Amino acid sequence: MAVIDLGEYGAGFLADPYPYYAKLREAGPVHEVVSPYGDRVWLIVGHDEARAALADPRLSKSPGVLGLKMLDEDVIGPYLLVVDPPDHTRLRRLVAREFTARRVEALRPRVQQITDELIDAMLPAGRADLVGALAFPLPIIVICELLGVPAADLDRFRAWSTEIVAPSSAQAERAAVHELAAYLDELIEDKRCTRPAGDLLSALLRTRAEDGDRLSAAELRAMAYLLLVAGHETTVNLISNGVRALLAHPAQLDALRADFGLLGGAIEEMLRYDGPVENATMRFTREEVRYGDTVVPAGEAVLVGLAGGDRDPARFPEPDRFDIRRDARGHLAFGHGLHYCLGAPLARIEGATAVRTLLERCPGLALDPEGGPLDWLPGLLMRGARRLPVVW
């Protein structure tokens, strides 16, 4: 099987990767590829194979199985996306004690309040960059308030986070990780030394399992890092990609405006059709594995294609059709198995609140004809545009 250089696909792959994934999928569910950054990896583009790989214990999340260490793991510490059981089980259990469904549901009124305030600020102009005006500030304000990050630090955090998930260069990414690590150490120490507060980070400082287990300083920093970065970047693209899909399909937009009872299904279809994470973070083969007719040797890096899998016609008929009445259950946008997204319930609340409020308060919402071409996020991790100019 020939190795496929994704970099040769050019700018078209960034703007719309789905035809390229479809072409790969027609030739088979698994391919050896070279990423746009020059890394050789195995890419899974079939839905059933991707779902199996996401839950396959033969695939490790730790680059340590290859004698490697990720940049952020080395600086930040061990976090959920780079550890396997039993370490993963222990860390997830400790954070799940505090990041509960009840705590998330209690955020719903505040999510609505923030959304209303952001749209209040947008409305007078009649046009806006939806990413800068709503899709980015809503989830970052929510996650920072949840964790107890001071509002004055939001702009600094935004710059660090953006550089980490869609780096402009290796040097800039490294600098952002180091600066964020130092910031989190200072924030945690401040919370350790002050009276107990009701935020999640303060709760994680205090929480203990029944056996007395608790998060170490490095684990706490790493957990805060993961919740801050993953806790808002994905929701930014859920909102902006979802609104872009609605605006590109006027009949679906009209149907949703006419019946917000369709909203829950619409959010799931947005996640399936053009979800915020294009490919899951890297996995590594502990031993030889087979998916379909393809054998991946031991000691190899594997990218599980969430975007590719969710457009697989074997799982979703007419996968390139955006249909808010579709049964999109089984999509992979939040992953599957042990590493299923911890923040999925919060992302759904934020996405539904933002979309409904936007449609209710911005009649005639449309893409801005003077907005110019979209600037797509680089790399294979995040799927979205840096800006989404709209008018109403």
XYZ file of N, CA, C and O in Angstrom, residues 91-92 117 158 187 251 271 369 385:
36
model
N -7.268 9.098 37.506
C -7.404 10.537 37.289
C -8.838 10.901 36.933
O -9.390 11.894 37.439
N -9.456 10.116 36.070
C -10.822 10.433 35.647
C -11.795 10.292 36.821
O -12.728 11.091 36.953
N -25.813 38.520 26.935
C -24.961 39.706 27.029
C -24.085 39.860 25.784
O -23.899 40.972 25.274
N -6.643 33.190 26.059
C -7.073 32.949 24.683
C -5.872 32.791 23.754
O -5.833 31.890 22.911
N -1.787 30.206 39.721
C -3.213 30.215 40.033
C -3.548 29.175 41.101
O -4.287 29.460 42.061
N -33.142 25.549 3.968
C -34.334 24.774 4.326
C -34.209 24.207 5.736
O -35.191 24.166 6.501
N -22.631 18.142 15.003
C -21.449 17.430 15.479
C -21.021 16.352 14.487
O -19.826 16.148 14.248
N -21.704 38.842 2.840
C -21.156 38.766 1.476
C -19.857 39.542 1.314
O -19.125 39.328 0.348
N -12.966 27.504 11.252
C -12.416 28.732 10.687
C -12.112 29.717 11.805
O -12.796 29.734 12.831
